[in-house]
Short mmCIF file of C-alpha atoms and ligand atoms in Angstrom, two decimals:
data_model
loop_
_atom_site.label_atom_id
_atom_site.label_comp_id
_atom_site.label_asym_id
_atom_site.label_seq_id
_atom_site.Cartn_x
_atom_site.Cartn_y
_atom_site.Cartn_z
CA MET A 217 -19.85 -47.52 52.58
CA THR A 218 -18.47 -49.20 49.47
CA GLY A 219 -18.59 -52.57 47.62
CA ASP A 220 -21.26 -55.24 48.18
CA ALA A 221 -22.26 -53.67 51.49
CA ALA A 222 -22.98 -50.44 49.62
CA ILE A 223 -25.19 -52.21 47.05
CA GLY A 224 -27.09 -53.86 49.91
CA GLU A 225 -27.50 -50.43 51.53
CA LEU A 226 -28.65 -48.91 48.23
CA LYS A 227 -31.33 -51.59 47.77
CA LYS A 228 -32.49 -51.14 51.37
CA LYS A 229 -32.80 -47.37 50.98
CA VAL A 230 -34.52 -47.60 47.60
CA LYS A 231 -37.03 -50.09 49.06
CA ALA A 232 -37.68 -47.79 52.02
CA GLY A 233 -38.34 -44.91 49.61
CA GLU A 234 -35.46 -42.85 50.99
CA GLU A 235 -34.36 -39.70 49.26
CA TRP A 236 -30.76 -38.50 48.84
CA ASP A 237 -29.86 -34.85 49.14
CA VAL A 238 -27.48 -35.21 46.25
CA VAL A 239 -26.52 -37.84 43.69
CA ILE A 240 -23.11 -37.22 42.17
CA ILE A 241 -22.47 -38.83 38.80
CA GLY A 242 -18.82 -39.63 38.10
CA GLY A 243 -16.06 -40.94 40.36
CA GLY A 244 -13.15 -38.91 39.04
CA ALA A 245 -11.39 -36.04 40.84
CA THR A 246 -14.32 -33.66 40.42
CA GLY A 247 -17.07 -36.04 41.56
CA LEU A 248 -15.04 -37.31 44.51
CA GLY A 249 -14.20 -33.76 45.58
CA ALA A 250 -17.87 -32.76 45.36
CA ALA A 251 -18.95 -35.88 47.28
CA LEU A 252 -16.39 -35.21 50.02
CA GLU A 253 -17.67 -31.65 50.40
CA ALA A 254 -21.30 -32.79 50.48
CA ALA A 255 -20.77 -35.68 52.91
CA THR A 256 -18.63 -33.64 55.33
CA ARG A 257 -21.32 -30.94 55.36
CA GLY A 258 -23.87 -33.51 56.46
CA TYR A 259 -25.76 -33.98 53.18
CA LYS A 260 -27.04 -37.47 52.36
CA THR A 261 -24.67 -38.22 49.51
CA LEU A 262 -24.62 -40.93 46.85
CA LEU A 263 -21.80 -41.10 44.32
CA VAL A 264 -21.99 -43.45 41.34
CA GLU A 265 -19.21 -44.32 38.90
CA GLN A 266 -19.74 -46.48 35.83
CA ALA A 267 -16.26 -48.07 35.90
CA ASP A 268 -13.29 -48.05 38.31
CA PHE A 269 -12.85 -44.89 40.37
CA ALA A 270 -10.53 -42.47 38.55
CA LYS A 271 -10.69 -44.73 35.51
CA SER A 272 -10.92 -41.83 33.08
CA THR A 273 -8.86 -38.60 32.95
CA SER A 274 -8.24 -38.65 36.71
CA SER A 275 -5.66 -41.44 36.54
CA LYS A 276 -3.93 -40.08 33.45
CA SER A 277 -2.78 -36.66 34.54
CA THR A 278 0.82 -35.44 34.74
CA LYS A 279 0.39 -35.94 38.50
CA LEU A 280 1.39 -32.43 39.45
CA VAL A 281 -0.24 -30.83 42.42
CA HIS A 282 0.89 -27.41 41.37
CA GLY A 283 0.17 -24.00 42.74
CA GLY A 284 -0.91 -22.83 39.31
CA VAL A 285 2.44 -21.49 38.12
CA ARG A 286 1.22 -21.19 34.54
CA TYR A 287 -1.72 -19.03 35.64
CA LEU A 288 0.80 -16.55 37.02
CA ALA A 289 1.94 -15.86 33.47
CA GLN A 290 -1.71 -15.15 32.63
CA GLY A 291 -1.95 -12.72 35.57
CA ASP A 292 -4.61 -14.73 37.43
CA VAL A 293 -3.23 -13.98 40.88
CA ALA A 294 -6.35 -15.05 42.82
CA LEU A 295 -6.29 -18.49 41.19
CA VAL A 296 -2.58 -18.95 41.93
CA ARG A 297 -3.11 -18.00 45.58
CA GLU A 298 -6.02 -20.46 45.88
CA ALA A 299 -4.14 -23.28 44.11
CA SER A 300 -1.02 -22.68 46.26
CA ILE A 301 -3.06 -22.97 49.44
CA GLU A 302 -4.79 -26.14 48.18
CA ARG A 303 -1.40 -27.60 47.26
CA GLY A 304 -0.08 -26.87 50.75
CA LEU A 305 -3.15 -28.32 52.46
CA LEU A 306 -3.01 -31.47 50.36
CA THR A 307 0.69 -31.85 51.22
CA LYS A 308 -0.17 -31.55 54.91
CA ASN A 309 -3.28 -33.74 54.84
CA ALA A 310 -1.95 -36.48 52.56
CA PRO A 311 1.84 -36.59 52.97
CA HIS A 312 1.78 -40.24 51.86
CA LEU A 313 0.53 -39.14 48.42
CA VAL A 314 2.23 -35.82 47.75
CA HIS A 315 5.92 -35.15 47.53
CA ASN A 316 8.02 -32.10 46.87
CA THR A 317 9.59 -32.01 43.40
CA SER A 318 12.12 -29.55 42.06
CA PHE A 319 11.81 -28.17 38.53
CA VAL A 320 14.32 -26.29 36.46
CA ILE A 321 13.41 -23.68 33.86
CA PRO A 322 16.31 -23.00 31.48
CA ALA A 323 16.97 -19.33 30.73
CA TYR A 324 18.41 -18.22 27.40
CA SER A 325 18.93 -14.51 28.10
CA LEU A 326 19.35 -12.09 30.97
CA TRP A 327 15.76 -11.02 30.47
CA ASP A 328 14.56 -14.67 30.82
CA SER A 329 16.58 -14.99 34.02
CA ILE A 330 15.16 -11.83 35.57
CA MET A 331 11.58 -12.54 34.48
CA TYR A 332 11.52 -16.16 35.73
CA THR A 333 13.37 -15.37 38.97
CA VAL A 334 11.00 -12.53 39.86
CA GLY A 335 7.92 -14.54 38.78
CA LEU A 336 8.91 -17.61 40.77
CA LYS A 337 9.85 -15.57 43.85
CA LEU A 338 6.33 -14.14 43.64
CA TYR A 339 5.01 -17.71 43.29
CA ASP A 340 6.87 -18.71 46.52
CA TRP A 341 5.61 -15.62 48.32
CA MET A 342 1.98 -16.26 47.35
CA ALA A 343 2.09 -19.71 48.97
CA GLY A 344 3.16 -18.07 52.24
CA ARG A 345 3.86 -20.57 54.98
CA LEU A 346 2.56 -23.36 52.72
CA SER A 347 5.41 -22.86 50.25
CA LEU A 348 7.23 -26.08 49.30
CA GLY A 349 10.64 -24.42 49.19
CA ARG A 350 12.41 -21.33 47.91
CA SER A 351 13.08 -20.91 44.22
CA ARG A 352 16.58 -19.84 43.24
CA HIS A 353 18.60 -18.74 40.30
CA ILE A 354 21.21 -21.37 39.32
CA SER A 355 24.29 -21.11 37.15
CA LYS A 356 24.55 -22.46 33.60
CA ARG A 357 26.86 -25.19 34.99
CA GLU A 358 24.34 -26.34 37.57
CA THR A 359 21.52 -26.18 35.02
CA LEU A 360 23.45 -28.49 32.70
CA LYS A 361 24.30 -30.81 35.58
CA ARG A 362 20.61 -31.13 36.41
CA LEU A 363 19.42 -31.22 32.78
CA PRO A 364 22.31 -32.89 30.95
CA THR A 365 20.48 -33.28 27.64
CA LEU A 366 20.03 -29.51 27.20
CA SER A 367 22.07 -27.93 24.46
CA PRO A 368 24.57 -25.53 26.12
CA ALA A 369 24.82 -23.36 23.00
CA ARG A 370 22.53 -20.42 23.92
CA LEU A 371 21.86 -21.36 27.54
CA SER A 372 22.64 -18.61 30.06
CA ALA A 373 21.37 -19.97 33.43
CA GLY A 374 18.43 -21.71 35.09
CA ILE A 375 15.80 -21.11 37.74
CA LEU A 376 14.98 -23.89 40.16
CA TYR A 377 11.60 -23.94 41.87
CA HIS A 378 9.47 -26.36 43.87
CA ASP A 379 6.04 -27.80 43.25
CA GLY A 380 4.19 -30.95 44.30
CA GLN A 381 3.75 -34.28 42.63
CA PHE A 382 1.07 -36.76 43.65
CA ASP A 383 -0.38 -40.17 43.00
CA ASP A 384 -3.68 -39.24 41.36
CA SER A 385 -5.47 -42.59 41.34
CA ARG A 386 -4.41 -43.40 44.89
CA LEU A 387 -5.70 -40.03 46.06
CA ALA A 388 -9.01 -40.96 44.42
CA ILE A 389 -9.20 -44.20 46.41
CA ASN A 390 -8.37 -42.37 49.65
CA LEU A 391 -11.15 -39.88 48.87
CA VAL A 392 -13.59 -42.79 48.36
CA GLN A 393 -12.59 -44.14 51.79
CA THR A 394 -13.05 -40.74 53.43
CA ILE A 395 -16.46 -40.14 51.81
CA ALA A 396 -17.58 -43.55 53.06
CA GLU A 397 -16.25 -42.77 56.55
CA GLN A 398 -18.27 -39.55 56.48
CA GLY A 399 -21.48 -41.48 55.81
CA GLY A 400 -21.65 -41.15 52.02
CA LEU A 401 -22.57 -44.10 49.83
CA VAL A 402 -20.06 -44.70 47.03
CA LEU A 403 -20.69 -47.20 44.23
CA ASN A 404 -18.65 -48.08 41.21
CA TYR A 405 -19.72 -50.19 38.24
CA MET A 406 -23.02 -48.32 38.57
CA LYS A 407 -23.96 -46.32 35.50
CA VAL A 408 -26.53 -43.53 35.27
CA THR A 409 -28.76 -44.29 32.30
CA GLY A 410 -31.61 -41.82 32.80
CA LEU A 411 -33.08 -38.98 34.82
CA GLU A 412 -36.75 -38.71 35.78
CA LYS A 413 -38.52 -35.40 36.37
CA ASN A 414 -41.68 -34.28 38.14
CA SER A 415 -44.48 -32.26 36.49
CA LYS A 416 -42.51 -29.05 37.14
CA GLY A 417 -39.51 -30.37 35.22
CA LYS A 418 -37.36 -30.90 38.31
CA ILE A 419 -35.20 -34.01 38.43
CA ILE A 420 -36.45 -36.24 41.22
CA LYS A 421 -35.06 -39.67 40.32
CA VAL A 422 -31.91 -41.10 38.84
CA LYS A 423 -31.95 -44.39 36.99
CA LEU A 424 -28.94 -46.59 37.69
CA GLN A 425 -27.75 -49.70 35.94
CA ASP A 426 -25.49 -52.16 37.70
CA VAL A 427 -22.90 -52.76 35.00
CA GLU A 428 -21.98 -56.19 36.40
CA ASN A 429 -25.44 -57.80 36.41
CA ASN A 430 -27.69 -55.29 34.56
CA ASP A 431 -29.92 -54.76 37.62
CA THR A 432 -31.62 -51.38 37.55
CA HIS A 433 -32.35 -49.10 40.49
CA HIS A 434 -34.33 -45.86 40.68
CA VAL A 435 -33.05 -43.55 43.40
CA MET A 436 -34.86 -40.46 44.64
CA THR A 437 -32.86 -37.29 45.03
CA ARG A 438 -33.22 -33.57 45.65
CA GLY A 439 -30.23 -32.70 43.50
CA VAL A 440 -27.82 -34.08 40.91
CA ILE A 441 -24.23 -33.12 40.16
CA ASN A 442 -22.97 -34.03 36.72
CA ALA A 443 -19.24 -34.67 37.28
CA THR A 444 -18.69 -36.88 34.26
CA GLY A 445 -15.82 -34.91 32.68
CA VAL A 446 -15.63 -35.48 28.94
CA PHE A 447 -18.90 -37.46 29.15
CA ALA A 448 -20.82 -34.50 30.61
CA ASP A 449 -22.85 -33.91 27.43
CA ASP A 450 -24.30 -37.46 27.57
CA VAL A 451 -25.73 -36.76 31.02
CA LEU A 452 -26.78 -33.26 30.01
CA ARG A 453 -28.87 -34.79 27.21
CA MET A 454 -30.61 -37.09 29.69
CA ASP A 455 -31.87 -33.84 31.24
CA ASN A 456 -32.37 -31.92 28.01
CA PRO A 457 -32.31 -34.09 24.86
CA GLY A 458 -31.95 -30.98 22.69
CA ALA A 459 -28.88 -29.66 24.53
CA ARG A 460 -26.07 -28.61 22.24
CA HIS A 461 -22.56 -30.04 22.45
CA SER A 462 -20.69 -28.14 25.14
CA ILE A 463 -17.48 -30.15 25.19
CA ALA A 464 -14.92 -30.76 22.48
CA ALA A 465 -12.67 -33.65 23.45
CA SER A 466 -8.97 -33.14 22.93
CA GLN A 467 -5.80 -34.97 23.81
CA GLY A 468 -3.26 -33.27 26.02
CA VAL A 469 0.43 -33.78 26.42
CA HIS A 470 2.50 -32.27 29.20
CA TRP A 471 6.21 -32.25 28.72
CA CYS A 472 8.21 -31.21 31.71
CA TRP A 473 11.83 -31.26 32.68
CA THR A 474 12.34 -31.98 36.30
CA ALA A 475 15.50 -32.41 38.23
CA THR A 476 14.19 -35.53 39.90
CA PHE A 477 12.94 -37.37 36.82
CA TYR A 478 16.45 -38.30 35.80
CA PRO A 479 17.83 -41.66 36.84
CA ALA A 480 21.08 -41.41 38.75
CA THR A 481 23.14 -42.63 35.78
CA MET A 482 22.19 -39.54 33.79
CA ARG A 483 23.23 -37.04 36.44
C1 FAD B 630 -2.74 -34.82 29.77
C2 FAD B 630 -3.33 -34.25 31.04
C3 FAD B 630 -2.50 -33.93 32.09
C4 FAD B 630 -3.05 -33.38 33.25
N1 FAD B 630 -2.21 -33.09 34.29
C5 FAD B 630 -2.70 -32.61 35.45
C6 FAD B 630 -1.84 -32.40 36.55
O1 FAD B 630 -0.65 -32.61 36.49
N2 FAD B 630 -2.40 -31.93 37.71
C7 FAD B 630 -3.74 -31.69 37.82
O2 FAD B 630 -4.20 -31.27 38.91
N3 FAD B 630 -4.60 -31.90 36.79
C8 FAD B 630 -4.10 -32.36 35.61
N4 FAD B 630 -4.93 -32.58 34.55
C9 FAD B 630 -6.34 -32.27 34.70
C10 FAD B 630 -7.07 -33.36 35.52
O3 FAD B 630 -6.56 -34.65 35.20
C11 FAD B 630 -8.57 -33.30 35.20
O4 FAD B 630 -9.02 -31.97 35.41
C12 FAD B 630 -9.39 -34.21 36.09
O5 FAD B 630 -8.88 -35.52 36.10
C13 FAD B 630 -10.83 -34.23 35.61
O6 FAD B 630 -11.54 -35.03 36.50
P1 FAD B 630 -13.10 -35.26 36.31
O7 FAD B 630 -13.57 -35.96 37.54
O8 FAD B 630 -13.75 -33.98 35.95
O9 FAD B 630 -13.22 -36.18 35.02
P2 FAD B 630 -12.92 -37.79 34.85
O10 FAD B 630 -11.69 -38.20 35.56
O11 FAD B 630 -12.99 -38.04 33.39
O12 FAD B 630 -14.15 -38.45 35.60
C14 FAD B 630 -15.43 -38.55 35.04
C15 FAD B 630 -15.98 -39.88 35.45
O13 FAD B 630 -17.36 -39.96 35.12
C16 FAD B 630 -17.66 -41.30 34.84
N5 FAD B 630 -18.92 -41.36 34.10
C17 FAD B 630 -19.18 -40.88 32.87
N6 FAD B 630 -20.46 -41.10 32.51
C18 FAD B 630 -21.04 -41.75 33.56
C19 FAD B 630 -22.36 -42.28 33.81
N7 FAD B 630 -23.32 -42.16 32.89
N8 FAD B 630 -22.60 -42.88 35.00
C20 FAD B 630 -21.63 -43.01 35.95
N9 FAD B 630 -20.37 -42.54 35.76
C21 FAD B 630 -20.08 -41.92 34.58
C22 FAD B 630 -16.46 -41.76 34.01
O14 FAD B 630 -16.33 -43.18 34.00
C23 FAD B 630 -15.31 -41.06 34.73
O15 FAD B 630 -14.67 -41.90 35.69
C24 FAD B 630 -4.44 -33.14 33.37
C25 FAD B 630 -5.27 -33.49 32.31
C26 FAD B 630 -4.74 -34.05 31.16
C27 FAD B 630 -5.68 -34.42 30.04
#
């Protein structure tokens, strides 16, 4: 349930003294994923987001649903296998949001060519039947045709491989709809401003503030998930005011060359 109906439901449940199994704070990718898991497993689930869903980092990503290709270079095979399977499942479950994109890695030596070709063949193989397409070695000519702004000077060849690209904020909205369908209560413009504990120090209530009209609500819960991303320390301090900073905010930039990013006139 979402929107005004969800606020009505919240008030009704609070008045009846109902308890949630879990309150999830934060309506970005992490919170929505956690809420989907909880609701589909039959837990009474409440998710609250202080602004629009996916308002923060989750609508500002590079929008790649990748199989973890960069973790391959770090040797984290288990993570690549898991990410490749997740990528494949997302492609199957949400074909309206995910599409196959081809990428080209330029190679500047024979060693580059061999290393990337072998690595990306391994990447294909790890995805098994959920692979998005076979990677292949391409000539210098084809590399320049696909990436015309590359300097040809030291270029020797290229390796083309496939990964997924997705609409991150739209996926978030579809997750909200699915959580609601599964019986979860999902509220945005509802900010967590405090946590209340019992005599044993266990969190039993979450204080919510309706950002639109300043109404406050106290909801009872058996558990809380802090999925507030870069804001996680603020919530952590509601639990433990002396908690040390655990997050250092940084800005990230992803720069990627893809064969499909180019408008037709540049090909
Ligand atoms: C430049 C960049 C590129 C990226 N590219 C990719 C990519 O291509 N593919 C990929 O898979 N990942 C990518 N990522 C990573 C991905 O975007 C993040 O891991 C993900 O969005 C984090 O989601 P989150 O839910 O943890 O945090 P957020 O999206 O920040 O969500 C936290 C939410 O908590 C809410 N909140 C905070 N405090 C409160 C409160 N007191 N009460 C209620 N709500 C509160 C906030 O409003 C916010 O909406 C990229 C990240 C960056 C920075």
